Amino acid sequence: MTTTRPIITILTDFGTNDGYIGTMKGVILGIVPDAQIIDISNQIQPQNILQAASVLSDAYRYFPAHTVHLVVVDPGVGSARDPIAMQTLNGTFVAPDNGVLTYIRLEESESIRAMKLDNPTYWLPTPSSTFHGRDIFSPAAAHLASGVPFEKIGSALADIKVLSLPQIAITPTAITGEAIRIDHFGNALTNIAKFRWVDDDTLELQPIYLVEGATSPLRISASHAQVTVGWHTLTGIHHTYTDVAPGQHVALIGSRGELEIALNQGNASETMTIHVGVPVTIQIKP
Amino acid sequence: MTTTRPIITILTDFGTNDGYIGTMKGVILGIVPDAQIIDISNQIQPQNILQAASVLSDAYRYFPAHTVHLVVVDPGVGSARDPIAMQTLNGTFVAPDNGVLTYIRLEESESIRAMKLDNPTYWLPTPSSTFHGRDIFSPAAAHLASGVPFEKIGSALADIKVLSLPQIAITPTAITGEAIRIDHFGNALTNIAKFRWVDDDTLELQPIYLVEGATSPLRISASHAQVTVGWHTLTGIHHTYTDVAPGQHVALIGSRGELEIALNQGNASETMTIHVGVPVTIQIKP
Amino acid sequence: MTTTRPIITILTDFGTNDGYIGTMKGVILGIVPDAQIIDISNQIQPQNILQAASVLSDAYRYFPAHTVHLVVVDPGVGSARDPIAMQTLNGTFVAPDNGVLTYIRLEESESIRAMKLDNPTYWLPTPSSTFHGRDIFSPAAAHLASGVPFEKIGSALADIKVLSLPQIAITPTAITGEAIRIDHFGNALTNIAKFRWVDDDTLELQPIYLVEGATSPLRISASHAQVTVGWHTLTGIHHTYTDVAPGQHVALIGSRGELEIALNQGNASETMTIHVGVPVTIQIKP
């Protein structure tokens, strides 16, 4: 057993009906027969780059650093947007240059290493204009996973495109953000992050979010906080779904350290009519 | 080629939109890079422990005995329910202790071997309260698949939780049970099981279901039986869907030996309005 | 790393809820533990043999030639239709003999090599009547992938069943065909194929489609062509979706060389009410 067996993940909006993903895997196996190929998701909402960026952000750090992450949510296929690759200490990424890599974080020690995928040696012959996932992205990812040096895959890029993201507003008495994703269970994930539990009742917001003028990270008493979502107000911020009775709504800190709104054994986004973009506020009380 | 390449199966209610399953596979590959990771289903109805138990029951015996089956249908995540592992002659199971392993059958020669997953050596560091699938169950399953001895994974449990299941009633003239699952084709699977065909027209019910006072297994003439489902009565119990014309309803013995109600080239649960819990009766005639 | 690691693809109408696919993979891994098992799609519309044939057609040529493609869309399971295998220079296929292999093309140099899967050595013991995917097709595919010689898997067949397909009509001024598949994005794929781009504005139809009396392949000026779909007429045939503005309909040559109707960043089959079977015509202008 080796720890360097090639791993390629796939994240697309292609769905699973049409065989597009299977076709891409065929291309990959023709180049790197021993690859572990893992689907992150192929159910991204069509052309929703922000959702794909968010799902990728949650998943990639749990893979070994030698993994190649292949992301094809590509409304501009065949147009001027570049196909690119980016190599980091925590993974290599192959994607269209449309912002889908916005959430990939570099370590403090590293600077950006990105390539435009303009070397046809690492494409299928005569690529189509409509299925670069098959003809350009999959073979490039497979060649990188099989050991082709990063600098050979194309020509260097100084920077990649990033999305402008919804911001959160922080004062000593309130944090306001919004719902950024509704998951399969109907839980609403927000951009109010990242928190960590200091003790059972004390939440600390990561230091990059400082209240203006403050010198230490913001701390909140979880049991005294109130969370407002549309017309609903929830008291307290909890650790898990079962901290309230079945059928009750709950605000909690999710597995990524973000504020999450849920319904124990139910679907909060339906019962509370939460959709992406709905404002969410934490009222902070001493 | 070795016959002991690690195999891990995954069965959850997580859906495939959010990347949760991909994340779990990343954790697994970090521990056991060579694993064959196979999805049983990630489309269990949210929090439906009984459905997950039933799907697992159908699938696990078709895997090699060294397979580790990872089951995360876990409405009680973060609460008092224990994460557990159970090792049997026909597979090893990692799951919350909520009844999802109810249908796992021990051989006559074996006694239960179960562990509470309370050894943090085999978790991710600092587990969250809301995603034990990623932080506790996946790493435990991966360590077991990679060869960690079962007794090291936690501390011994005397027993595990089992669900109380809908029972079937048997008399010399009728067997009554209910629909327990509607599959993708709309076929209704019942808990009237297990049958085997003695000859083309004779069905025998497995000996654990004996009519009170009887000493030999119940036998039925398939062609003389009548099956009642709600307002519908079907004549005869058949071998396969095409024993009736396309568009006709049919009662048959399914691939698990259970009574199944279907519509040749159609969706019986829609046309007959069958849902889980609907009573189903076989009228036995000599 | 070897280029001959066994590969098995799976294409079914089983859905992903019930664990049927997982069960088949368990059977496969029991026979060929090192297989790369790849899902082409398990979301074929129930019993839609033509759709499965079309999806298979798009995918199989992108896999290495030693791949075994396992196809189980099988409305006739348990009836007189034969389970078969077919070996070609571009892949080996295991399927029911119901037309699902219609689009598999033999090279000019090769003749058909097909087998009826009637050798129980390569089945599971005592196959059911309702789940040949598990009991006959999966073990046969696994044995073929593991190196069992093709001629041992059953007894030779002279021919296999093919579907009668919707034809296209070609005159010097018009080509008429129909929509044959709606993909996940709502793009309508037609049977008007195969085209290749001779230059930026010139399309050539493959030589097997000759206008009656013509001696050279039909060529079309893409910018002068008009495409009619129901009540809609689109001007020009394009290279990719983004050749028109977002929200605009577009006729283009898709990644298989076929005429395709799409909506840039939208769902054409919804906005234009296109379904399978709708006539599509290219009006050819000089």
PDB file of N, CA, C and O in Angstrom, chain B residues 181-189 229 232 234 241 244-250 252 260-276, chain C residues 13-14 17-18 44-47 75:
ATOM      1  N   ARG B 181     -41.336  -1.130   1.993  1.00  0.00           N
ATOM      2  CA  ARG B 181     -40.478  -0.255   1.206  1.00  0.00           C
ATOM      3  C   ARG B 181     -41.012  -0.163  -0.214  1.00  0.00           C
ATOM      4  O   ARG B 181     -41.504  -1.140  -0.758  1.00  0.00           O
ATOM      5  N   ILE B 182     -40.964   1.022  -0.814  1.00  0.00           N
ATOM      6  CA  ILE B 182     -41.317   1.227  -2.220  1.00  0.00           C
ATOM      7  C   ILE B 182     -40.002   1.492  -2.938  1.00  0.00           C
ATOM      8  O   ILE B 182     -39.272   2.411  -2.574  1.00  0.00           O
ATOM      9  N   ASP B 183     -39.681   0.698  -3.961  1.00  0.00           N
ATOM     10  CA  ASP B 183     -38.374   0.907  -4.583  1.00  0.00           C
ATOM     11  C   ASP B 183     -38.465   1.896  -5.744  1.00  0.00           C
ATOM     12  O   ASP B 183     -39.529   2.471  -6.032  1.00  0.00           O
ATOM     13  N   HIS B 184     -37.347   2.121  -6.400  1.00  0.00           N
ATOM     14  CA  HIS B 184     -37.222   3.108  -7.477  1.00  0.00           C
ATOM     15  C   HIS B 184     -38.211   2.864  -8.618  1.00  0.00           C
ATOM     16  O   HIS B 184     -38.626   3.800  -9.295  1.00  0.00           O
ATOM     17  N   PHE B 185     -38.580   1.610  -8.839  1.00  0.00           N
ATOM     18  CA  PHE B 185     -39.504   1.277  -9.921  1.00  0.00           C
ATOM     19  C   PHE B 185     -40.968   1.384  -9.480  1.00  0.00           C
ATOM     20  O   PHE B 185     -41.872   1.174 -10.283  1.00  0.00           O
ATOM     21  N   GLY B 186     -41.186   1.671  -8.182  1.00  0.00           N
ATOM     22  CA  GLY B 186     -42.541   1.688  -7.656  1.00  0.00           C
ATOM     23  C   GLY B 186     -43.025   0.318  -7.218  1.00  0.00           C
ATOM     24  O   GLY B 186     -44.198   0.150  -6.881  1.00  0.00           O
ATOM     25  N   ASN B 187     -42.128  -0.672  -7.215  1.00  0.00           N
ATOM     26  CA  ASN B 187     -42.482  -1.976  -6.688  1.00  0.00           C
ATOM     27  C   ASN B 187     -42.613  -1.887  -5.167  1.00  0.00           C
ATOM     28  O   ASN B 187     -41.809  -1.220  -4.517  1.00  0.00           O
ATOM     29  N   ALA B 188     -43.634  -2.543  -4.619  1.00  0.00           N
ATOM     30  CA  ALA B 188     -43.823  -2.536  -3.168  1.00  0.00           C
ATOM     31  C   ALA B 188     -43.251  -3.813  -2.575  1.00  0.00           C
ATOM     32  O   ALA B 188     -43.716  -4.909  -2.880  1.00  0.00           O
ATOM     33  N   LEU B 189     -42.251  -3.661  -1.733  1.00  0.00           N
ATOM     34  CA  LEU B 189     -41.651  -4.808  -1.057  1.00  0.00           C
ATOM     35  C   LEU B 189     -42.375  -4.983   0.278  1.00  0.00           C
ATOM     36  O   LEU B 189     -42.669  -3.998   0.960  1.00  0.00           O
ATOM     37  N   VAL B 229     -54.242  -6.230  -1.479  1.00  0.00           N
ATOM     38  CA  VAL B 229     -53.526  -4.998  -1.121  1.00  0.00           C
ATOM     39  C   VAL B 229     -54.556  -3.881  -1.206  1.00  0.00           C
ATOM     40  O   VAL B 229     -55.023  -3.554  -2.304  1.00  0.00           O
ATOM     41  N   HIS B 232     -57.412  -3.885  -3.851  1.00  0.00           N
ATOM     42  CA  HIS B 232     -57.064  -4.733  -4.980  1.00  0.00           C
ATOM     43  C   HIS B 232     -56.851  -6.182  -4.546  1.00  0.00           C
ATOM     44  O   HIS B 232     -56.299  -6.444  -3.489  1.00  0.00           O
ATOM     45  N   LEU B 234     -55.191  -9.700  -6.235  1.00  0.00           N
ATOM     46  CA  LEU B 234     -54.442 -10.293  -7.353  1.00  0.00           C
ATOM     47  C   LEU B 234     -54.479 -11.800  -7.214  1.00  0.00           C
ATOM     48  O   LEU B 234     -54.340 -12.326  -6.109  1.00  0.00           O
ATOM     49  N   TYR B 241     -41.855 -10.326 -13.283  1.00  0.00           N
ATOM     50  CA  TYR B 241     -42.762  -9.261 -13.743  1.00  0.00           C
ATOM     51  C   TYR B 241     -43.455  -9.632 -15.051  1.00  0.00           C
ATOM     52  O   TYR B 241     -44.612  -9.324 -15.272  1.00  0.00           O
ATOM     53  N   VAL B 244     -47.000 -11.614 -16.330  1.00  0.00           N
ATOM     54  CA  VAL B 244     -48.263 -10.995 -16.747  1.00  0.00           C
ATOM     55  C   VAL B 244     -47.960 -10.052 -17.909  1.00  0.00           C
ATOM     56  O   VAL B 244     -46.804  -9.728 -18.180  1.00  0.00           O
ATOM     57  N   ALA B 245     -49.008  -9.610 -18.596  1.00  0.00           N
ATOM     58  CA  ALA B 245     -48.816  -8.713 -19.741  1.00  0.00           C
ATOM     59  C   ALA B 245     -48.354  -7.334 -19.271  1.00  0.00           C
ATOM     60  O   ALA B 245     -48.619  -6.945 -18.128  1.00  0.00           O
ATOM     61  N   PRO B 246     -47.668  -6.592 -20.123  1.00  0.00           N
ATOM     62  CA  PRO B 246     -47.314  -5.215 -19.780  1.00  0.00           C
ATOM     63  C   PRO B 246     -48.563  -4.430 -19.379  1.00  0.00           C
ATOM     64  O   PRO B 246     -49.622  -4.587 -19.994  1.00  0.00           O
ATOM     65  N   GLY B 247     -48.451  -3.647 -18.303  1.00  0.00           N
ATOM     66  CA  GLY B 247     -49.591  -2.867 -17.823  1.00  0.00           C
ATOM     67  C   GLY B 247     -50.449  -3.606 -16.809  1.00  0.00           C
ATOM     68  O   GLY B 247     -51.388  -3.038 -16.274  1.00  0.00           O
ATOM     69  N   GLN B 248     -50.133  -4.884 -16.538  1.00  0.00           N
ATOM     70  CA  GLN B 248     -50.890  -5.666 -15.558  1.00  0.00           C
ATOM     71  C   GLN B 248     -50.158  -5.698 -14.212  1.00  0.00           C
ATOM     72  O   GLN B 248     -48.929  -5.753 -14.166  1.00  0.00           O
ATOM     73  N   HIS B 249     -50.934  -5.688 -13.136  1.00  0.00           N
ATOM     74  CA  HIS B 249     -50.351  -5.859 -11.802  1.00  0.00           C
ATOM     75  C   HIS B 249     -49.983  -7.309 -11.572  1.00  0.00           C
ATOM     76  O   HIS B 249     -50.583  -8.216 -12.148  1.00  0.00           O
ATOM     77  N   VAL B 250     -49.015  -7.529 -10.696  1.00  0.00           N
ATOM     78  CA  VAL B 250     -48.554  -8.882 -10.432  1.00  0.00           C
ATOM     79  C   VAL B 250     -48.019  -8.981  -9.009  1.00  0.00           C
ATOM     80  O   VAL B 250     -47.322  -8.084  -8.528  1.00  0.00           O
ATOM     81  N   LEU B 252     -45.523 -11.298  -6.792  1.00  0.00           N
ATOM     82  CA  LEU B 252     -44.444 -12.236  -7.116  1.00  0.00           C
ATOM     83  C   LEU B 252     -43.495 -12.365  -5.928  1.00  0.00           C
ATOM     84  O   LEU B 252     -43.606 -11.622  -4.947  1.00  0.00           O
ATOM     85  N   GLU B 260     -43.763  -9.436  -3.213  1.00  0.00           N
ATOM     86  CA  GLU B 260     -43.591  -8.108  -3.806  1.00  0.00           C
ATOM     87  C   GLU B 260     -44.777  -7.848  -4.723  1.00  0.00           C
ATOM     88  O   GLU B 260     -45.280  -8.758  -5.380  1.00  0.00           O
ATOM     89  N   ILE B 261     -45.243  -6.600  -4.756  1.00  0.00           N
ATOM     90  CA  ILE B 261     -46.360  -6.218  -5.620  1.00  0.00           C
ATOM     91  C   ILE B 261     -45.812  -5.284  -6.691  1.00  0.00           C
ATOM     92  O   ILE B 261     -45.172  -4.273  -6.371  1.00  0.00           O
ATOM     93  N   ALA B 262     -46.055  -5.592  -7.966  1.00  0.00           N
ATOM     94  CA  ALA B 262     -45.458  -4.816  -9.048  1.00  0.00           C
ATOM     95  C   ALA B 262     -46.449  -4.626 -10.187  1.00  0.00           C
ATOM     96  O   ALA B 262     -47.563  -5.157 -10.164  1.00  0.00           O
ATOM     97  N   LEU B 263     -46.027  -3.831 -11.159  1.00  0.00           N
ATOM     98  CA  LEU B 263     -46.799  -3.590 -12.379  1.00  0.00           C
ATOM     99  C   LEU B 263     -45.807  -3.787 -13.520  1.00  0.00           C
ATOM    100  O   LEU B 263     -44.789  -3.104 -13.567  1.00  0.00           O
ATOM    101  N   ASN B 264     -46.096  -4.726 -14.401  1.00  0.00           N
ATOM    102  CA  ASN B 264     -45.147  -5.005 -15.487  1.00  0.00           C
ATOM    103  C   ASN B 264     -44.959  -3.749 -16.337  1.00  0.00           C
ATOM    104  O   ASN B 264     -45.910  -3.244 -16.926  1.00  0.00           O
ATOM    105  N   GLN B 265     -43.742  -3.252 -16.386  1.00  0.00           N
ATOM    106  CA  GLN B 265     -43.383  -2.037 -17.109  1.00  0.00           C
ATOM    107  C   GLN B 265     -44.135  -0.804 -16.619  1.00  0.00           C
ATOM    108  O   GLN B 265     -44.454   0.098 -17.396  1.00  0.00           O
ATOM    109  N   GLY B 266     -44.394  -0.757 -15.310  1.00  0.00           N
ATOM    110  CA  GLY B 266     -45.030   0.424 -14.751  1.00  0.00           C
ATOM    111  C   GLY B 266     -44.747   0.536 -13.271  1.00  0.00           C
ATOM    112  O   GLY B 266     -43.906  -0.183 -12.735  1.00  0.00           O
ATOM    113  N   ASN B 267     -45.490   1.446 -12.611  1.00  0.00           N
ATOM    114  CA  ASN B 267     -45.224   1.803 -11.232  1.00  0.00           C
ATOM    115  C   ASN B 267     -46.429   1.420 -10.376  1.00  0.00           C
ATOM    116  O   ASN B 267     -47.415   2.158 -10.296  1.00  0.00           O
ATOM    117  N   ALA B 268     -46.355   0.249  -9.727  1.00  0.00           N
ATOM    118  CA  ALA B 268     -47.503  -0.263  -8.971  1.00  0.00           C
ATOM    119  C   ALA B 268     -47.863   0.618  -7.792  1.00  0.00           C
ATOM    120  O   ALA B 268     -49.034   0.767  -7.457  1.00  0.00           O
ATOM    121  N   SER B 269     -46.879   1.212  -7.135  1.00  0.00           N
ATOM    122  CA  SER B 269     -47.212   1.990  -5.942  1.00  0.00           C
ATOM    123  C   SER B 269     -48.040   3.207  -6.318  1.00  0.00           C
ATOM    124  O   SER B 269     -48.866   3.674  -5.530  1.00  0.00           O
ATOM    125  N   GLU B 270     -47.865   3.727  -7.536  1.00  0.00           N
ATOM    126  CA  GLU B 270     -48.718   4.835  -7.974  1.00  0.00           C
ATOM    127  C   GLU B 270     -50.096   4.347  -8.398  1.00  0.00           C
ATOM    128  O   GLU B 270     -51.113   4.904  -7.974  1.00  0.00           O
ATOM    129  N   THR B 271     -50.138   3.311  -9.238  1.00  0.00           N
ATOM    130  CA  THR B 271     -51.445   2.896  -9.765  1.00  0.00           C
ATOM    131  C   THR B 271     -52.318   2.271  -8.686  1.00  0.00           C
ATOM    132  O   THR B 271     -53.542   2.364  -8.749  1.00  0.00           O
ATOM    133  N   MET B 272     -51.692   1.635  -7.676  1.00  0.00           N
ATOM    134  CA  MET B 272     -52.473   0.994  -6.620  1.00  0.00           C
ATOM    135  C   MET B 272     -52.466   1.810  -5.331  1.00  0.00           C
ATOM    136  O   MET B 272     -53.034   1.373  -4.324  1.00  0.00           O
ATOM    137  N   THR B 273     -51.821   2.961  -5.341  1.00  0.00           N
ATOM    138  CA  THR B 273     -51.742   3.823  -4.157  1.00  0.00           C
ATOM    139  C   THR B 273     -51.231   3.055  -2.944  1.00  0.00           C
ATOM    140  O   THR B 273     -51.852   3.040  -1.873  1.00  0.00           O
ATOM    141  N   ILE B 274     -50.125   2.381  -3.140  1.00  0.00           N
ATOM    142  CA  ILE B 274     -49.509   1.661  -2.026  1.00  0.00           C
ATOM    143  C   ILE B 274     -48.450   2.554  -1.386  1.00  0.00           C
ATOM    144  O   ILE B 274     -47.648   3.155  -2.083  1.00  0.00           O
ATOM    145  N   HIS B 275     -48.475   2.655  -0.070  1.00  0.00           N
ATOM    146  CA  HIS B 275     -47.375   3.320   0.627  1.00  0.00           C
ATOM    147  C   HIS B 275     -46.914   2.419   1.761  1.00  0.00           C
ATOM    148  O   HIS B 275     -47.564   1.404   2.071  1.00  0.00           O
ATOM    149  N   VAL B 276     -45.793   2.805   2.363  1.00  0.00           N
ATOM    150  CA  VAL B 276     -45.245   1.999   3.452  1.00  0.00           C
ATOM    151  C   VAL B 276     -46.288   1.884   4.562  1.00  0.00           C
ATOM    152  O   VAL B 276     -46.885   2.893   4.956  1.00  0.00           O
TER     153      VAL B 276
ATOM    154  N   ASP C  13     -31.182   1.473 -15.090  1.00  0.00           N
ATOM    155  CA  ASP C  13     -32.330   2.312 -14.726  1.00  0.00           C
ATOM    156  C   ASP C  13     -32.737   2.052 -13.274  1.00  0.00           C
ATOM    157  O   ASP C  13     -33.890   2.269 -12.914  1.00  0.00           O
ATOM    158  N   PHE C  14     -31.780   1.628 -12.446  1.00  0.00           N
ATOM    159  CA  PHE C  14     -32.108   1.192 -11.084  1.00  0.00           C
ATOM    160  C   PHE C  14     -32.237   2.337 -10.089  1.00  0.00           C
ATOM    161  O   PHE C  14     -32.685   2.126  -8.964  1.00  0.00           O
ATOM    162  N   ASN C  17     -31.480   4.860  -4.924  1.00  0.00           N
ATOM    163  CA  ASN C  17     -32.090   4.841  -3.590  1.00  0.00           C
ATOM    164  C   ASN C  17     -31.977   3.502  -2.881  1.00  0.00           C
ATOM    165  O   ASN C  17     -31.911   3.449  -1.660  1.00  0.00           O
ATOM    166  N   ASP C  18     -32.018   2.420  -3.634  1.00  0.00           N
ATOM    167  CA  ASP C  18     -32.375   1.131  -3.056  1.00  0.00           C
ATOM    168  C   ASP C  18     -31.193   0.220  -2.741  1.00  0.00           C
ATOM    169  O   ASP C  18     -31.378  -0.862  -2.204  1.00  0.00           O
ATOM    170  N   ILE C  44     -31.181   6.129 -15.913  1.00  0.00           N
ATOM    171  CA  ILE C  44     -31.950   5.962 -17.140  1.00  0.00           C
ATOM    172  C   ILE C  44     -33.426   5.874 -16.754  1.00  0.00           C
ATOM    173  O   ILE C  44     -33.780   5.302 -15.724  1.00  0.00           O
ATOM    174  N   GLN C  45     -34.287   6.504 -17.566  1.00  0.00           N
ATOM    175  CA  GLN C  45     -35.734   6.429 -17.301  1.00  0.00           C
ATOM    176  C   GLN C  45     -36.139   4.949 -17.265  1.00  0.00           C
ATOM    177  O   GLN C  45     -35.691   4.174 -18.121  1.00  0.00           O
ATOM    178  N   PRO C  46     -36.945   4.523 -16.268  1.00  0.00           N
ATOM    179  CA  PRO C  46     -37.231   3.097 -16.154  1.00  0.00           C
ATOM    180  C   PRO C  46     -37.664   2.463 -17.479  1.00  0.00           C
ATOM    181  O   PRO C  46     -38.565   2.975 -18.155  1.00  0.00           O
ATOM    182  N   GLN C  47     -36.971   1.380 -17.831  1.00  0.00           N
ATOM    183  CA  GLN C  47     -37.278   0.570 -19.026  1.00  0.00           C
ATOM    184  C   GLN C  47     -37.064   1.296 -20.353  1.00  0.00           C
ATOM    185  O   GLN C  47     -37.519   0.817 -21.391  1.00  0.00           O
ATOM    186  N   PRO C  75     -36.485  -4.539 -19.102  1.00  0.00           N
ATOM    187  CA  PRO C  75     -37.905  -4.746 -18.807  1.00  0.00           C
ATOM    188  C   PRO C  75     -38.330  -6.207 -18.933  1.00  0.00           C
ATOM    189  O   PRO C  75     -39.330  -6.605 -18.343  1.00  0.00           O
TER     190      PRO C  75
END
